[in-house]
Short mmCIF file of C-alpha atoms in Angstrom, two decimals:
data_model
loop_
_atom_site.label_atom_id
_atom_site.label_comp_id
_atom_site.label_asym_id
_atom_site.label_seq_id
_atom_site.Cartn_x
_atom_site.Cartn_y
_atom_site.Cartn_z
CA MET A 1 0.35 0.14 0.12
CA THR A 2 1.46 3.35 -1.12
CA HIS A 3 1.38 6.12 1.51
CA LEU A 4 0.41 9.52 -0.04
CA ARG A 5 0.28 11.86 2.26
CA ASN A 6 1.88 11.19 5.74
CA TYR A 7 -0.18 13.92 7.99
CA ALA A 8 0.69 13.75 11.49
CA ARG A 9 -1.68 11.18 13.69
CA PRO A 10 -3.71 13.34 16.16
CA ARG A 11 -2.88 12.22 19.45
CA TYR A 12 -5.92 10.16 21.15
CA PRO A 13 -4.22 7.53 23.67
CA THR A 14 -7.20 9.25 25.28
CA PRO A 15 -9.24 6.24 27.34
CA MET A 16 -12.49 5.57 26.19
CA SER A 17 -13.44 6.23 29.80
CA ASP A 18 -13.47 9.86 29.04
CA PHE A 19 -16.74 9.56 27.60
CA ARG A 20 -19.60 10.33 30.11
CA PRO A 21 -23.03 8.94 29.72
CA GLU A 22 -25.49 11.55 28.96
CA LEU A 23 -29.00 9.69 28.34
CA ALA A 24 -29.68 5.75 28.69
CA THR A 25 -31.97 3.24 26.71
CA ARG A 26 -32.86 -0.06 26.33
CA ILE A 27 -30.56 -0.53 23.12
CA PHE A 28 -27.98 1.93 23.86
CA THR A 29 -26.45 4.60 25.86
CA LEU A 30 -25.54 7.93 24.64
CA ALA A 31 -22.18 9.51 25.79
CA SER A 32 -20.25 12.79 25.09
CA ARG A 33 -16.74 13.95 25.53
CA ASP A 34 -15.28 17.84 25.42
CA GLU A 35 -11.89 18.23 23.41
CA GLY A 36 -10.48 21.54 22.25
CA GLY A 37 -13.91 23.38 22.49
CA ALA A 38 -15.50 20.87 20.33
CA ARG A 39 -17.90 18.09 21.78
CA PHE A 40 -17.85 14.53 20.57
CA TRP A 41 -20.98 11.99 20.78
CA ARG A 42 -20.64 8.13 20.94
CA ILE A 43 -23.76 5.93 20.84
CA GLU A 44 -22.49 2.78 23.14
CA CYS A 45 -24.10 -0.60 22.33
CA PRO A 46 -23.49 -4.06 23.35
CA ASP A 47 -22.22 -5.92 20.23
CA TRP A 48 -24.51 -6.70 17.77
CA ILE A 49 -25.12 -9.99 15.81
CA ASN A 50 -26.76 -11.63 12.71
CA VAL A 51 -27.48 -15.20 11.15
CA ILE A 52 -27.79 -16.24 7.54
CA PRO A 53 -30.05 -19.23 8.25
CA LEU A 54 -29.66 -22.03 5.64
CA THR A 55 -32.29 -25.05 5.19
CA GLY A 56 -31.25 -28.28 3.86
CA ALA A 57 -32.84 -26.98 0.60
CA GLY A 58 -30.52 -23.95 0.30
CA GLU A 59 -33.16 -21.56 1.42
CA VAL A 60 -32.68 -18.51 3.40
CA VAL A 61 -34.82 -17.86 6.65
CA LEU A 62 -35.69 -14.28 6.56
CA VAL A 63 -37.50 -12.20 9.00
CA ARG A 64 -39.99 -9.37 8.34
CA GLN A 65 -40.61 -6.73 10.75
CA PHE A 66 -41.28 -3.15 11.52
CA ARG A 67 -38.60 -0.78 11.88
CA HIS A 68 -39.19 2.16 14.20
CA GLY A 69 -35.93 3.89 12.80
CA ILE A 70 -37.01 3.96 9.61
CA GLY A 71 -41.35 3.54 10.34
CA ALA A 72 -41.77 0.70 7.69
CA ASP A 73 -41.18 -3.08 7.32
CA THR A 74 -38.46 -4.68 6.20
CA LEU A 75 -36.86 -7.82 5.26
CA GLU A 76 -33.52 -8.97 7.04
CA VAL A 77 -32.20 -12.10 8.21
CA PRO A 78 -32.35 -12.91 12.44
CA GLY A 79 -30.24 -10.90 14.36
CA GLY A 80 -30.15 -8.33 17.59
CA GLN A 81 -28.29 -7.54 20.31
CA MET A 82 -26.02 -9.53 22.52
CA ASP A 83 -27.60 -10.12 25.81
CA PRO A 84 -26.23 -9.75 29.51
CA GLY A 85 -26.66 -13.61 29.63
CA ASP A 86 -24.75 -14.32 26.06
CA ALA A 87 -21.47 -15.61 27.00
CA THR A 88 -20.22 -15.28 23.07
CA PRO A 89 -21.39 -13.78 19.79
CA LEU A 90 -22.56 -17.28 18.99
CA GLU A 91 -24.63 -18.11 21.66
CA ALA A 92 -26.20 -14.66 20.69
CA ALA A 93 -26.55 -15.78 17.29
CA ARG A 94 -28.47 -18.86 18.20
CA ARG A 95 -30.65 -17.33 20.75
CA GLU A 96 -31.72 -14.62 18.21
CA LEU A 97 -32.13 -17.55 15.43
CA LEU A 98 -34.56 -19.60 17.97
CA GLU A 99 -36.53 -16.23 19.07
CA GLU A 100 -37.45 -14.61 15.99
CA THR A 101 -38.07 -17.66 13.66
CA GLY A 102 -38.38 -20.81 15.83
CA TYR A 103 -35.84 -22.17 13.74
CA ALA A 104 -32.27 -23.97 15.38
CA GLY A 105 -29.26 -25.71 14.06
CA ASP A 106 -25.91 -27.47 14.70
CA ASP A 107 -23.49 -26.40 11.55
CA TRP A 108 -22.59 -23.08 12.65
CA THR A 109 -19.46 -20.65 10.80
CA PRO A 110 -18.35 -17.41 11.86
CA LEU A 111 -18.01 -15.36 9.08
CA GLY A 112 -16.62 -12.36 10.03
CA TRP A 113 -17.34 -8.64 11.82
CA VAL A 114 -17.84 -5.28 10.90
CA HIS A 115 -17.93 -1.73 12.98
CA PRO A 116 -21.27 -0.93 12.06
CA ASN A 117 -20.42 2.60 12.34
CA PRO A 118 -17.01 3.44 14.08
CA ALA A 119 -17.89 7.47 13.67
CA ILE A 120 -20.59 7.12 16.32
CA LEU A 121 -21.20 3.61 17.35
CA SER A 122 -19.02 1.81 19.61
CA ASN A 123 -19.63 -1.58 18.83
CA ARG A 124 -19.04 -4.68 16.09
CA CYS A 125 -21.37 -6.71 14.21
CA HIS A 126 -20.83 -10.57 14.07
CA SER A 127 -22.24 -12.39 11.07
CA PHE A 128 -22.61 -16.20 11.15
CA LEU A 129 -23.63 -18.91 9.30
CA ALA A 130 -26.43 -21.62 10.41
CA ARG A 131 -26.51 -24.57 7.77
CA GLY A 132 -29.35 -27.32 8.06
CA VAL A 133 -31.56 -25.10 10.20
CA ARG A 134 -35.49 -26.38 10.84
CA PRO A 135 -38.06 -25.22 12.57
CA VAL A 136 -38.35 -26.65 16.25
CA ALA A 137 -40.59 -24.44 18.35
CA PRO A 138 -42.74 -21.22 17.92
CA ILE A 139 -41.64 -17.63 17.11
CA ARG A 140 -41.33 -16.01 20.71
CA ASN A 141 -40.94 -12.15 20.40
CA ASP A 142 -40.27 -9.96 23.19
CA PRO A 143 -43.68 -7.18 23.65
CA ASN A 144 -42.07 -4.58 21.56
CA GLU A 145 -41.53 -6.73 18.13
CA ARG A 146 -43.19 -8.78 16.20
CA THR A 147 -41.55 -11.01 13.78
CA GLU A 148 -42.78 -12.94 10.46
CA VAL A 149 -40.69 -15.64 8.49
CA GLU A 150 -40.01 -15.83 4.90
CA LEU A 151 -38.28 -18.12 2.91
CA ALA A 152 -36.22 -17.31 -0.18
CA PRO A 153 -33.66 -19.29 -2.15
CA LEU A 154 -30.05 -18.08 -1.45
CA SER A 155 -29.55 -17.78 -5.43
CA GLU A 156 -32.31 -15.23 -5.06
CA ILE A 157 -30.69 -12.88 -2.52
CA PRO A 158 -28.61 -10.63 -5.01
CA ARG A 159 -31.67 -9.54 -6.71
CA LEU A 160 -33.63 -9.09 -3.66
CA ILE A 161 -30.60 -6.79 -2.60
CA GLY A 162 -30.42 -5.52 -6.09
CA GLU A 163 -34.19 -4.44 -6.30
CA GLY A 164 -34.20 -2.61 -2.71
CA ARG A 165 -36.18 -5.22 -0.90
CA ILE A 166 -33.68 -5.87 1.55
CA THR A 167 -31.84 -2.77 2.26
CA HIS A 168 -30.14 -3.38 5.43
CA GLY A 169 -26.67 -2.92 5.39
CA LEU A 170 -25.51 -5.12 8.34
CA VAL A 171 -27.44 -7.73 6.67
CA LEU A 172 -25.59 -7.28 3.46
CA ASN A 173 -22.42 -7.38 5.31
CA ALA A 174 -23.29 -10.79 6.28
CA PHE A 175 -23.97 -11.73 2.78
CA HIS A 176 -20.56 -10.27 1.73
CA TRP A 177 -18.47 -12.74 3.89
CA LEU A 178 -20.47 -15.43 2.61
CA LEU A 179 -19.33 -14.29 -0.92
CA LEU A 180 -15.93 -13.65 0.62
CA SER A 181 -15.90 -17.01 2.30
CA GLU A 182 -17.44 -18.97 -0.76
CA LYS A 183 -14.06 -17.38 -2.72
CA ARG A 184 -11.52 -18.46 -0.22
CA MET B 1 -40.67 -16.53 -2.33
CA THR B 2 -42.62 -18.87 0.23
CA HIS B 3 -44.46 -17.39 3.17
CA LEU B 4 -44.29 -19.69 6.05
CA ARG B 5 -45.82 -17.93 9.27
CA ASN B 6 -48.23 -15.12 8.26
CA TYR B 7 -48.60 -13.30 11.55
CA ALA B 8 -50.71 -10.13 11.54
CA ARG B 9 -48.49 -7.38 10.86
CA PRO B 10 -48.63 -4.62 13.74
CA ARG B 11 -50.34 -1.52 12.82
CA TYR B 12 -47.91 1.15 12.25
CA PRO B 13 -49.09 4.04 9.99
CA THR B 14 -47.72 5.80 12.56
CA PRO B 15 -46.91 9.34 11.25
CA MET B 16 -42.73 9.81 11.76
CA SER B 17 -43.65 13.24 13.45
CA ASP B 18 -44.89 11.34 16.31
CA PHE B 19 -41.41 11.11 17.25
CA ARG B 20 -40.08 13.77 19.70
CA PRO B 21 -36.77 15.55 19.45
CA GLU B 22 -34.89 14.93 23.16
CA LEU B 23 -31.02 16.05 22.10
CA ALA B 24 -29.72 17.52 19.08
CA THR B 25 -25.99 17.43 18.15
CA ARG B 26 -23.80 18.23 14.90
CA ILE B 27 -24.53 14.97 13.40
CA PHE B 28 -27.86 13.62 14.66
CA THR B 29 -30.98 14.53 16.89
CA LEU B 30 -32.55 11.89 19.22
CA ALA B 31 -36.02 11.55 19.16
CA SER B 32 -38.50 9.23 20.96
CA ARG B 33 -41.85 8.28 20.83
CA ASP B 34 -44.15 6.33 23.73
CA GLU B 35 -46.15 3.69 22.55
CA GLY B 36 -48.10 0.81 24.50
CA GLY B 37 -46.58 1.43 27.84
CA ALA B 38 -42.55 1.48 26.11
CA ARG B 39 -40.53 4.20 24.70
CA PHE B 40 -39.16 3.94 21.55
CA TRP B 41 -36.00 5.87 20.48
CA ARG B 42 -34.85 6.68 16.62
CA ILE B 43 -31.57 8.59 15.66
CA GLU B 44 -32.40 10.76 12.98
CA CYS B 45 -29.48 12.07 10.50
CA PRO B 46 -28.84 13.31 7.24
CA ASP B 47 -28.41 10.65 4.78
CA TRP B 48 -24.79 9.52 4.60
CA ILE B 49 -22.84 9.27 1.21
CA ASN B 50 -19.48 7.05 0.62
CA VAL B 51 -17.51 6.77 -2.67
CA ILE B 52 -15.13 4.81 -4.43
CA PRO B 53 -12.60 6.26 -5.65
CA LEU B 54 -10.74 4.22 -8.48
CA THR B 55 -7.18 6.36 -10.00
CA GLY B 56 -6.51 5.49 -13.48
CA ALA B 57 -3.87 2.54 -12.50
CA GLY B 58 -6.70 0.96 -10.63
CA GLU B 59 -5.68 1.88 -7.22
CA VAL B 60 -8.48 2.79 -4.64
CA VAL B 61 -7.92 5.86 -2.60
CA LEU B 62 -8.43 4.99 0.93
CA VAL B 63 -8.99 7.17 3.91
CA ARG B 64 -7.23 6.72 7.40
CA GLN B 65 -8.30 8.33 10.50
CA PHE B 66 -9.47 8.90 13.84
CA ARG B 67 -13.21 7.68 14.47
CA HIS B 68 -14.37 8.35 18.13
CA GLY B 69 -17.27 5.97 18.05
CA ILE B 70 -14.30 2.83 18.59
CA GLY B 71 -11.78 5.05 19.77
CA ALA B 72 -9.30 4.04 17.61
CA ASP B 73 -8.03 4.76 13.72
CA THR B 74 -9.55 3.36 10.52
CA LEU B 75 -8.92 2.77 7.13
CA GLU B 76 -12.05 3.85 4.64
CA VAL B 77 -13.47 5.06 1.89
CA PRO B 78 -14.05 8.70 1.94
CA GLY B 79 -17.59 9.72 2.77
CA GLY B 80 -19.54 11.74 5.53
CA GLN B 81 -22.78 13.10 6.10
CA MET B 82 -25.10 15.22 3.35
CA ASP B 83 -24.64 18.81 4.42
CA PRO B 84 -27.58 21.59 3.81
CA GLY B 85 -25.68 22.75 1.14
CA ASP B 86 -25.85 19.52 -1.02
CA ALA B 87 -28.58 19.19 -3.83
CA THR B 88 -28.12 15.73 -4.23
CA PRO B 89 -26.04 13.00 -2.91
CA LEU B 90 -23.80 12.65 -5.40
CA GLU B 91 -22.98 16.50 -4.78
CA ALA B 92 -22.53 15.41 -1.12
CA ALA B 93 -19.85 12.90 -2.92
CA ARG B 94 -18.19 15.02 -4.97
CA ARG B 95 -17.46 17.40 -1.89
CA GLU B 96 -16.52 14.67 0.46
CA LEU B 97 -13.90 12.65 -2.25
CA LEU B 98 -12.46 16.49 -2.41
CA GLU B 99 -12.06 17.66 0.84
CA GLU B 100 -11.13 14.52 2.31
CA THR B 101 -8.40 13.43 -0.01
CA GLY B 102 -7.59 16.18 -2.66
CA TYR B 103 -8.74 13.69 -5.33
CA ALA B 104 -11.61 14.34 -8.16
CA GLY B 105 -12.83 13.05 -10.72
CA ASP B 106 -15.50 13.12 -13.93
CA ASP B 107 -16.78 9.38 -13.94
CA TRP B 108 -19.43 8.92 -11.64
CA THR B 109 -21.72 5.91 -11.23
CA PRO B 110 -24.38 5.53 -8.10
CA LEU B 111 -23.93 1.60 -7.01
CA GLY B 112 -26.86 1.52 -4.36
CA TRP B 113 -27.75 2.68 -1.07
CA VAL B 114 -28.68 0.98 2.00
CA HIS B 115 -30.12 1.17 5.71
CA PRO B 116 -27.72 1.66 7.93
CA ASN B 117 -29.61 0.57 10.59
CA PRO B 118 -33.39 0.63 10.30
CA ALA B 119 -33.98 -0.42 13.84
CA ILE B 120 -32.62 2.88 15.40
CA LEU B 121 -31.22 4.85 12.20
CA SER B 122 -33.83 7.03 10.05
CA ASN B 123 -31.49 7.82 7.17
CA ARG B 124 -29.78 5.91 4.09
CA CYS B 125 -26.42 5.74 2.78
CA HIS B 126 -25.96 6.05 -0.86
CA SER B 127 -22.73 4.56 -2.07
CA PHE B 128 -20.74 5.82 -5.59
CA LEU B 129 -18.00 4.88 -7.89
CA ALA B 130 -15.46 7.26 -8.81
CA ARG B 131 -13.50 6.03 -11.85
CA GLY B 132 -10.41 8.31 -13.18
CA VAL B 133 -9.63 10.40 -9.85
CA ARG B 134 -6.42 12.03 -9.30
CA PRO B 135 -5.14 14.31 -6.77
CA VAL B 136 -6.39 18.22 -8.03
CA ALA B 137 -5.80 20.03 -4.43
CA PRO B 138 -4.93 20.21 -1.00
CA ILE B 139 -6.98 18.16 1.59
CA ARG B 140 -9.47 20.70 3.44
CA ASN B 141 -10.52 18.77 6.86
CA ASP B 142 -12.96 20.28 9.12
CA PRO B 143 -11.54 21.64 12.63
CA ASN B 144 -12.86 17.89 14.09
CA GLU B 145 -11.09 16.05 11.89
CA ARG B 146 -7.86 15.08 9.83
CA THR B 147 -7.73 12.40 7.03
CA GLU B 148 -4.79 10.66 5.56
CA VAL B 149 -4.95 9.41 2.66
CA GLU B 150 -3.64 5.67 1.45
CA LEU B 151 -3.34 3.95 -2.05
CA ALA B 152 -4.26 0.08 -2.77
CA PRO B 153 -5.01 -1.50 -5.84
CA LEU B 154 -8.51 -2.75 -6.37
CA SER B 155 -7.55 -6.61 -6.28
CA GLU B 156 -6.19 -5.91 -2.78
CA ILE B 157 -9.51 -5.00 -1.37
CA PRO B 158 -10.81 -8.37 -0.45
CA ARG B 159 -7.55 -9.41 1.27
CA LEU B 160 -7.85 -5.72 3.19
CA ILE B 161 -11.17 -6.77 4.35
CA GLY B 162 -10.42 -10.30 5.13
CA GLU B 163 -7.47 -9.45 7.58
CA GLY B 164 -9.71 -6.82 9.26
CA ARG B 165 -7.99 -3.98 8.40
CA ILE B 166 -10.95 -2.59 6.60
CA THR B 167 -13.68 -3.14 9.39
CA HIS B 168 -16.34 -0.24 8.71
CA GLY B 169 -19.70 -1.95 7.54
CA LEU B 170 -20.52 1.05 5.28
CA VAL B 171 -17.37 0.56 3.54
CA LEU B 172 -18.14 -2.91 2.86
CA ASN B 173 -21.38 -2.22 1.62
CA ALA B 174 -19.96 0.01 -0.77
CA PHE B 175 -17.48 -2.69 -2.26
CA HIS B 176 -20.59 -5.19 -1.79
CA TRP B 177 -22.67 -3.29 -4.52
CA LEU B 178 -19.52 -2.65 -6.73
CA LEU B 179 -19.24 -6.78 -6.49
CA LEU B 180 -23.03 -6.85 -7.41
CA SER B 181 -22.40 -4.59 -10.48
CA GLU B 182 -19.35 -6.25 -12.20
CA LYS B 183 -22.06 -9.39 -11.74
CA ARG B 184 -24.44 -7.82 -13.68
#
């Protein structure tokens, strides 16, 4: 990699604890820090996970639900945030798959992780592939969510993305990781 | 697409204006709404954009900078939020490319857009490809940012992603759109 312009790095060994919590919700804590006359904000979240659940027939188990951020329904893969009771991202992924779809499986592969937005979000989002999933239980939504399951062949996913039917950036990340893993 | 379980849709023709602004920063407004005994939060942001700038030699113009969300440097493509003065996402993309890298180009292609996180973020992120970019001006950072430019061959990007050197989910989205467009 060519280093074109080597500007002096800003000195930021500033510890994360310099951020003061300002407001806490069920899903994030808003924190801020003053520096050099400017105020910087960070949205502190637990890590997130998502899962590409594949049935034995090569279908992806998708979830449709209302999303308050955009005020509309979305089509996504199952996912959510790590709960205090989840020891690992994989454990959270198994739990979310079961809760949101009623599906489960035993063949899990970690695909990769991203920073959802390192400018303002503190956390990572971990993607998994779960092969051979099958329905084993009823859906168990918490009181603030309502998920419906739809199945789509894996080969249809690029079309669903291209047509704007799957628009969630972190869901696209999961399928990107899957593409990269298939190329290896 | 097979419709497996058709749960009743929650009724949410709720207008977006039901959200009350609670706290405004330079880059987002935090808003909330009470419904059915629960409080829902939304982070309202202008749309974001990012650009894959390709030189005539097939190199991607990358940006290294400190990110307050994770308290560390990241390697990204240039991008940012739409300013009030930007008439279109493309105009914002041209501006951010020039400001953050000093590069410009005339051959632009829209790649696609995502909802960065429809659960809590209101906005979209638009990705562009800019071919044949060249350095035309000095970098002009605002007082709160400091970007350095690094060049990497496009063919090296999957490795940089696979090795965790590029971790920004929205940057991965841009490269995912580019992959999909090459397959069409």
